[in-house]
Coordinates of C-alpha atoms and ligand atoms in Angstrom, one line a residue:
X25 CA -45.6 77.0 308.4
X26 CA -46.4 74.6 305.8
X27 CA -43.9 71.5 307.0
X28 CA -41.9 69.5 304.5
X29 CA -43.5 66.7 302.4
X30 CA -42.8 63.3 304.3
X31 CA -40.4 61.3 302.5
X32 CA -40.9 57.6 301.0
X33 CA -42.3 54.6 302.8
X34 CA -39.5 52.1 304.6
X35 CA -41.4 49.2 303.6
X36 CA -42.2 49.0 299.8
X37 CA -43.7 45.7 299.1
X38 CA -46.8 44.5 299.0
X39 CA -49.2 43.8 301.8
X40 CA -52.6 43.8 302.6
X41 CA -54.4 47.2 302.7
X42 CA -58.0 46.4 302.9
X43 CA -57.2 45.8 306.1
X44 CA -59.4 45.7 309.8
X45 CA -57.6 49.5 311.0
X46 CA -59.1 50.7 307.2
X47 CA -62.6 49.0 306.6
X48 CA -64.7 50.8 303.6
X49 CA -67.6 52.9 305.2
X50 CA -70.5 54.3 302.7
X51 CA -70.7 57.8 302.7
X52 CA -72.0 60.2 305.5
X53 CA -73.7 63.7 305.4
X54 CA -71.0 65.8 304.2
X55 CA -68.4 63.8 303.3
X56 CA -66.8 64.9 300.1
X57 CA -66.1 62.9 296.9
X58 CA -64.5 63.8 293.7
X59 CA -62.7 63.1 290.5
X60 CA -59.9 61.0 291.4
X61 CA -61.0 57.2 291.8
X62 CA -57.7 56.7 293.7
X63 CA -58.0 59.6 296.3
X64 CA -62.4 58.5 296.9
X65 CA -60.9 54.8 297.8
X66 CA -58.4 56.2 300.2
X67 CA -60.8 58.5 302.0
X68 CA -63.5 55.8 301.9
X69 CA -61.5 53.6 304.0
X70 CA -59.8 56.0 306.4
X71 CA -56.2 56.5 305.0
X72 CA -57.3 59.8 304.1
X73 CA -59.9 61.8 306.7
X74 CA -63.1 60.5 305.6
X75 CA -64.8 63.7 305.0
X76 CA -62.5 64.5 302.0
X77 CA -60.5 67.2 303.4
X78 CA -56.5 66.7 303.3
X79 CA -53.4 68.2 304.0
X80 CA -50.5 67.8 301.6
X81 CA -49.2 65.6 304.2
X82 CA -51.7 63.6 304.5
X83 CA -52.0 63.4 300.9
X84 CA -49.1 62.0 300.4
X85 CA -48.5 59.5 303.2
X86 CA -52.0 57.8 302.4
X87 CA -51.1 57.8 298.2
X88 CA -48.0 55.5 299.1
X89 CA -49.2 53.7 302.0
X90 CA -52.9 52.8 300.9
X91 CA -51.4 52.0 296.7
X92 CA -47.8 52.3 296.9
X93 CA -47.8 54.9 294.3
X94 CA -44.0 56.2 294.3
X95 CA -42.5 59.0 296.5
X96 CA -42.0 61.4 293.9
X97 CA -44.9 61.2 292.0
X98 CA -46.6 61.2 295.1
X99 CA -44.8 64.3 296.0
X100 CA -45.2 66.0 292.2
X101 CA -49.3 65.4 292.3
X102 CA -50.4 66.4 295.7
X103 CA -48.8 70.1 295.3
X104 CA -49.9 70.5 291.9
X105 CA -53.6 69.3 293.2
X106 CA -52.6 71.5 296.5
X107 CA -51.0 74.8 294.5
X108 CA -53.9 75.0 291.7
X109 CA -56.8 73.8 294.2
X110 CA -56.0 73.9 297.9
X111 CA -56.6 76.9 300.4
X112 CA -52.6 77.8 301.0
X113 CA -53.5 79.8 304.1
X114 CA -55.1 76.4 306.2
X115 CA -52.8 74.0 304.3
X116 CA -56.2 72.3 303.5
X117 CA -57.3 70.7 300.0
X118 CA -60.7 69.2 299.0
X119 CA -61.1 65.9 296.7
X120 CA -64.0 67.0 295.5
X121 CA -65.9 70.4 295.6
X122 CA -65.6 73.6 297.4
X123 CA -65.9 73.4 301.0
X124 CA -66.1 76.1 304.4
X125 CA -64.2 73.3 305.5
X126 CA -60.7 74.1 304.0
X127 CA -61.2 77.8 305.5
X128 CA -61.9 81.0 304.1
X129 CA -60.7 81.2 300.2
X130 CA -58.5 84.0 299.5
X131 CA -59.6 87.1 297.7
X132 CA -60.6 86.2 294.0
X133 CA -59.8 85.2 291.3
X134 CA -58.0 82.7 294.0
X135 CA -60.6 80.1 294.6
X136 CA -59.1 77.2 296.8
X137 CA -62.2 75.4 295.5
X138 CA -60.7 71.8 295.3
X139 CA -60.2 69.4 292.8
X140 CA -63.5 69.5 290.7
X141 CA -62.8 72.8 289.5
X142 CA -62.2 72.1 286.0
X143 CA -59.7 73.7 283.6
X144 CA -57.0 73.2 286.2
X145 CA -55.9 69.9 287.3
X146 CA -59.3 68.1 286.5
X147 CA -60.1 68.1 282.6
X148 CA -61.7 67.3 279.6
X149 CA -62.0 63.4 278.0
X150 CA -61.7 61.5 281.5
X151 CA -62.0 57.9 281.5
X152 CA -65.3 57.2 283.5
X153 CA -66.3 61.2 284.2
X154 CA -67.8 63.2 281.6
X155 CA -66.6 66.9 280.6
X156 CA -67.9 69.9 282.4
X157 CA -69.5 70.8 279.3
X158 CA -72.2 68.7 280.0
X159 CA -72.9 69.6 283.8
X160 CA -70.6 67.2 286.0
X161 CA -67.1 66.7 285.6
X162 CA -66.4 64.7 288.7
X163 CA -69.3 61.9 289.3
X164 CA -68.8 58.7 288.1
X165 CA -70.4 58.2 285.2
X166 CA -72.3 54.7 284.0
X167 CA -72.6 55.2 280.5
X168 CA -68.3 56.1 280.0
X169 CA -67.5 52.9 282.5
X170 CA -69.5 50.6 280.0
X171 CA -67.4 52.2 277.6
X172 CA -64.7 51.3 279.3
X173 CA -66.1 47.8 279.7
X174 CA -67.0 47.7 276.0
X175 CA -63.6 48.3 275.1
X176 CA -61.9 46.3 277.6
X177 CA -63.9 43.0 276.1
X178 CA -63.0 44.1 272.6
X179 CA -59.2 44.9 272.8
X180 CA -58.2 43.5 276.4
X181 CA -59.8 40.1 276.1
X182 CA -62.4 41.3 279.1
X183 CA -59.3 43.2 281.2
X184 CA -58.6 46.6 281.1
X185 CA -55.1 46.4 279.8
X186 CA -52.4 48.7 278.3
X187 CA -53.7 47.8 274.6
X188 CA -57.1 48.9 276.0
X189 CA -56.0 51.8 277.8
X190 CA -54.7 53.4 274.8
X191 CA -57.4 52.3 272.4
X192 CA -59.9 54.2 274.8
X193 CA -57.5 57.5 275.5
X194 CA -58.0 58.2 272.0
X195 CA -61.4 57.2 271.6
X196 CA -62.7 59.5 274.9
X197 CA -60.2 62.5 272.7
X198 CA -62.5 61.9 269.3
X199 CA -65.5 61.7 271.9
X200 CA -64.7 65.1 273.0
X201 CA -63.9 66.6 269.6
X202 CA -67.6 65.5 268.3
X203 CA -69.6 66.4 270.9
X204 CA -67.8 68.8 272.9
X205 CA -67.4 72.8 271.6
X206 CA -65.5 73.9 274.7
X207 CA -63.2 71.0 274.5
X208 CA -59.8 71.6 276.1
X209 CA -56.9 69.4 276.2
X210 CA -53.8 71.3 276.9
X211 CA -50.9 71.9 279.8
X212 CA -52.0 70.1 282.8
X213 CA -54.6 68.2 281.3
X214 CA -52.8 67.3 278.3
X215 CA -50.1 65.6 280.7
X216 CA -52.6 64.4 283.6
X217 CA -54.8 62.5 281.1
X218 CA -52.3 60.1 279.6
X219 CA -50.9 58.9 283.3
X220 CA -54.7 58.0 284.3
X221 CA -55.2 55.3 281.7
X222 CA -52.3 53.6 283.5
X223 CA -52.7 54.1 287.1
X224 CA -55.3 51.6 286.8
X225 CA -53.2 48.8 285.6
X226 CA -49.9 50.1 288.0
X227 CA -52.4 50.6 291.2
X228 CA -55.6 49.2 291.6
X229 CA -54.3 45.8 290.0
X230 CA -53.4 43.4 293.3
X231 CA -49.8 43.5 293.8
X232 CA -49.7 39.8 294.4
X233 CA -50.3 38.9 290.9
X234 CA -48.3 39.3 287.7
X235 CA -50.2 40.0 284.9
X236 CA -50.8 43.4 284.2
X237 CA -54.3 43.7 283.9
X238 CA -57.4 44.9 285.9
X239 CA -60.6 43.2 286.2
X240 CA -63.9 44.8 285.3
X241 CA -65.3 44.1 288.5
X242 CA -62.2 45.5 290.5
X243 CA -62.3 48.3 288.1
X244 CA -65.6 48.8 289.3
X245 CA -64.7 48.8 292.7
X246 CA -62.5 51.4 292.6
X247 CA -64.2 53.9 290.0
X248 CA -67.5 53.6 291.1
X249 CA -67.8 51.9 294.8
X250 CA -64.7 53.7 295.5
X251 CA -63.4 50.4 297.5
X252 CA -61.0 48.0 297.6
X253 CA -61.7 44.7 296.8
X254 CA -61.6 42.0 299.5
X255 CA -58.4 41.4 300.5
X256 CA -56.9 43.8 298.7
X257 CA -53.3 44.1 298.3
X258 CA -51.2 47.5 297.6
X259 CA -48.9 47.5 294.4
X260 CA -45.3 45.3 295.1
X261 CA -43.0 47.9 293.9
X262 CA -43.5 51.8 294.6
X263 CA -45.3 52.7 291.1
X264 CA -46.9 55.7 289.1
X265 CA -46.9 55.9 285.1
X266 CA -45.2 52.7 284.2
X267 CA -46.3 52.0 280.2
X268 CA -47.4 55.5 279.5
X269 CA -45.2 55.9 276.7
X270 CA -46.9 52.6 274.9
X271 CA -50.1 54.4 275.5
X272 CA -49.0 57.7 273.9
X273 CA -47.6 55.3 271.0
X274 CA -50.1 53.6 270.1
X275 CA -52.0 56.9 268.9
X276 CA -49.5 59.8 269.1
X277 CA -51.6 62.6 269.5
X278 CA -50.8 66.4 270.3
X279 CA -51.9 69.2 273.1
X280 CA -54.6 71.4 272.0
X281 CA -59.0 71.9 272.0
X282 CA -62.1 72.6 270.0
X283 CA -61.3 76.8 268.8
X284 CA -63.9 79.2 268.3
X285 CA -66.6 76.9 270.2
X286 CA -67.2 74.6 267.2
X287 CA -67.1 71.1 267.2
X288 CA -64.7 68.5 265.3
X289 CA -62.6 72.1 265.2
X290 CA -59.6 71.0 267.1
X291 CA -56.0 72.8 266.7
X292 CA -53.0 71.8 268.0
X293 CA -51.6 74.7 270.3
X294 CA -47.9 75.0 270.3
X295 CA -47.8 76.9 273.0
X296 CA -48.9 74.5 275.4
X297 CA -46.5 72.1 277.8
X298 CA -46.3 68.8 277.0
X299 CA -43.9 65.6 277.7
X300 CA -41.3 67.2 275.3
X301 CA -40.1 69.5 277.8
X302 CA -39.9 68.5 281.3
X303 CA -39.7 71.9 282.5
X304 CA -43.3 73.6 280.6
X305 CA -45.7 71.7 283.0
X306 CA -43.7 74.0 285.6
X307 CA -43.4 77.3 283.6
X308 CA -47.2 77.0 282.8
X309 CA -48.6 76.1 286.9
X310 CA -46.4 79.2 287.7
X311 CA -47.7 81.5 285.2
X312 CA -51.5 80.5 285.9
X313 CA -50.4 80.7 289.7
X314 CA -49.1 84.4 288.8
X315 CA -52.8 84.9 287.8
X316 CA -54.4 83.5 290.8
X317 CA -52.8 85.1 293.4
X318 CA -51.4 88.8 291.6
X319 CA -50.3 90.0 294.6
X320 CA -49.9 87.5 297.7
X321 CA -49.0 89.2 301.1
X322 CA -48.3 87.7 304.4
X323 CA -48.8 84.0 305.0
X324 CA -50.2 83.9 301.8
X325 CA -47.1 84.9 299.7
X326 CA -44.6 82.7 302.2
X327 CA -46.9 79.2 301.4
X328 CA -47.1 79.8 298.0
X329 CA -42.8 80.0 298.1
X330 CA -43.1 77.2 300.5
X331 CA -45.3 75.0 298.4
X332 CA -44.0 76.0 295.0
X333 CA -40.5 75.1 296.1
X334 CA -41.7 71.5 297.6
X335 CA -43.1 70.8 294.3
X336 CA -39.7 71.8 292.6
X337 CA -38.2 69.8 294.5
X338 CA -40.0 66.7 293.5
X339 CA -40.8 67.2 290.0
X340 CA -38.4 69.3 288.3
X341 CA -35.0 69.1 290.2
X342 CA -34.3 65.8 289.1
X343 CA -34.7 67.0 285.3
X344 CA -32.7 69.9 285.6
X345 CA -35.2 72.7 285.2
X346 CA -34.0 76.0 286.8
X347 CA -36.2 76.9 289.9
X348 CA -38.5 80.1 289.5
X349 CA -39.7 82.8 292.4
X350 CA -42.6 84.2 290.7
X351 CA -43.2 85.6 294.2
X352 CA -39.6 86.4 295.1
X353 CA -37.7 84.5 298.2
X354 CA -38.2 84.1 301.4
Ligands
HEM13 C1 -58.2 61.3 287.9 C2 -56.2 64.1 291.3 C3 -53.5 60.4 292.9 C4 -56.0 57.5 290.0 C5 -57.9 62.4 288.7 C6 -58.4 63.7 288.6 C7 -57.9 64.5 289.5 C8 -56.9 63.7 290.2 C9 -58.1 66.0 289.7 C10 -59.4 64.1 287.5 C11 -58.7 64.3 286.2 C12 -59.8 64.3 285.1 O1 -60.1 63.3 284.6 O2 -60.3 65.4 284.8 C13 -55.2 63.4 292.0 C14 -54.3 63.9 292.9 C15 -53.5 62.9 293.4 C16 -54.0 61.7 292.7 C17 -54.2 65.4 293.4 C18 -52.4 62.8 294.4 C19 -52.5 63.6 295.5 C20 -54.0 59.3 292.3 C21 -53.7 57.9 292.7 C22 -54.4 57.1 291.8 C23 -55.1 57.9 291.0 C24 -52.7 57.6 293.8 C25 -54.4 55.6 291.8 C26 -54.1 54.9 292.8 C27 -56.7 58.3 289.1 C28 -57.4 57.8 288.0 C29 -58.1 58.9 287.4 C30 -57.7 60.0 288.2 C31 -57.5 56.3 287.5 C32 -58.9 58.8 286.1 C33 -60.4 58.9 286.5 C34 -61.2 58.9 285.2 O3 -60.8 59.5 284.2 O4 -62.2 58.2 285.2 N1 -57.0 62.4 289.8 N2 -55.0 62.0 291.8 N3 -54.9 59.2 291.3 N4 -56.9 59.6 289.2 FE1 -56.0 60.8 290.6

């Protein structure tokens, strides 16, 4: 069986996490990179396997250990990454592409093909990784970090700050309207893409100092060396999204993508969950889970209850949204 998430650290302050049981190795034949900035560093210094491959478990004791990032959030993003990308059979997700490593997929249109796969948790108008639409969605990306760099020297006084994190959110959306016909920016990715501009400032800033800003060459640690910077210390208080709502605010903006193909064509879908209702992000992973897997037997059917229930749990208890068995009970 799929065991139970592990619950929260008993130590949540700051302390060193560069440290001589985690040194940064470069990478070896194999090993397996992907989107996630945060999830590369941790597997590039040994608090996640270093080939890439992860249980939920694992997932979610090296997220609070390696950056503090907070037990329920850790909780609510590994079994979204985990339902929408893992292999549910071996328990086993890939950061990056699709690997023999996480076991046999199975039968499509389930894919179990790890966290590039775009259009499910990974999506359009990332911060320093271009859209699928223009061949690789998970690679860091030179030309968007300078962007990033631009704009942190023009609205963050040469930090990338909260000011500059939502100056450049809405930038990277008009980006992707102009240039972009299969632009998509709904449901997961609608939600997922305003919480990235601020794990940067809540996690890869030290936690030993107080301003809340990151500097351009720790920001280049983490999103393109995918390494902590010397002597690196983990947040000092369990943190996710902190200051996301200023970053909405300062350009309110709603869910939606380029229609018919055609550029500077965007339309606001209605339809689509957003941070309204705390329950759609759950009602829409269910339905496009329903699609994946249309009729789960076995061990199969009992991990999907398993995992969908552990992500419950986390995410949408606490707000009150009523649980759903899209495959019945166990
Ligand atoms: C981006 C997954 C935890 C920081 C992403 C993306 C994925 C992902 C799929 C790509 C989204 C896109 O732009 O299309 C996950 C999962 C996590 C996790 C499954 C937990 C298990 C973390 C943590 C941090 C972090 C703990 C920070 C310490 C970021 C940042 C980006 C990102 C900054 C934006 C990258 C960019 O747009 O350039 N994550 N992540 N993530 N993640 Fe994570």
């Amino acid at each position: 069986d799929p065991p139970s998430p592990p619950g929260p650290l008993s130590f949540t302050g700051t302390k060193l996490v560069n440290d001589r049981d985690h040194p940064w190795r470069p990478l070896r034949n194999g090993d397996i990179r992907g989107p996630c900035p945060g999830l590369n560093t941790l597997a590039s210094h040994g608090y996640l396997p270093r080939d890439g491959v992860a249980t939920p478990t694992q997932l979610i004791n090296a997220i609070q250990e390696g950056f503090n990032f907070d037990h329920t959030a850790a909780v609510s993003a590994t079994y979204l990454g985990h339902l929408l990308n893992g292999n549910l059979v071996t328990d086993l997700l890939s950061i990056g592409g699709k690997t023999s490593k996480t076991g046999p997929p199975p039968p499509p249109p389930a894919h179990a093909g790890g966290l590039n796969v775009h259009g499910t948790f990974e999506g359009d108008a990332g911060l320093t990784r271009a859209d699928e639409f223009f061949g690789d969605n998970h690679s860091f990306n030179q030309t968007l970090f300078d962007k990033l760099v631009d704009f942190s020297n023009r609205f963050g006084g040469g930090f990338y700050n909260l000011t500059v994190a939502g100056e450049l959110r809405y930038s990277r959306i008009q980006d992707s309207i102009a240039t972009n016909p299969q632009f998509s920016f709904k449901n997961v990715r609608f939600l997922t893409a305003y919480g990235e501009t601020v794990f940067p400032i809540n996690l890869f800033v030290d936690g030993r100092q107080t301003e809340r800003k990151l500097s351009l060459d720790h920001a280049a640690s983490f999103f393109r060396d995918m390494r902590f910077p010397p002597d690196f210390h983990r947040a000092a208080q369990p943190s996710s999204a902190e200051g996301v709502a200023e970053v909405i605010a300062a350009h309110p903006w709603l869910p939606g993508g380029n229609e018919d193909g055609q550029l500077n064509n965007y339309v606001v879908d209605p339809n689509s969950a957003d941070f309204t209702d705390p329950c759609s992000l759950h009602r829409f992973v269910l339905g496009s889970l329903q699609e994946l897997y249309p009729s789960p037997t076995g061990v199969l059917r009992r991990n999907l209850i398993k995992n969908i229930n552990f992500w419950y749990t986390a995410a949408f208890a606490p707000a009150g949204c009523p649980e759903l068995f899209p495959f019945g009970q166990l």
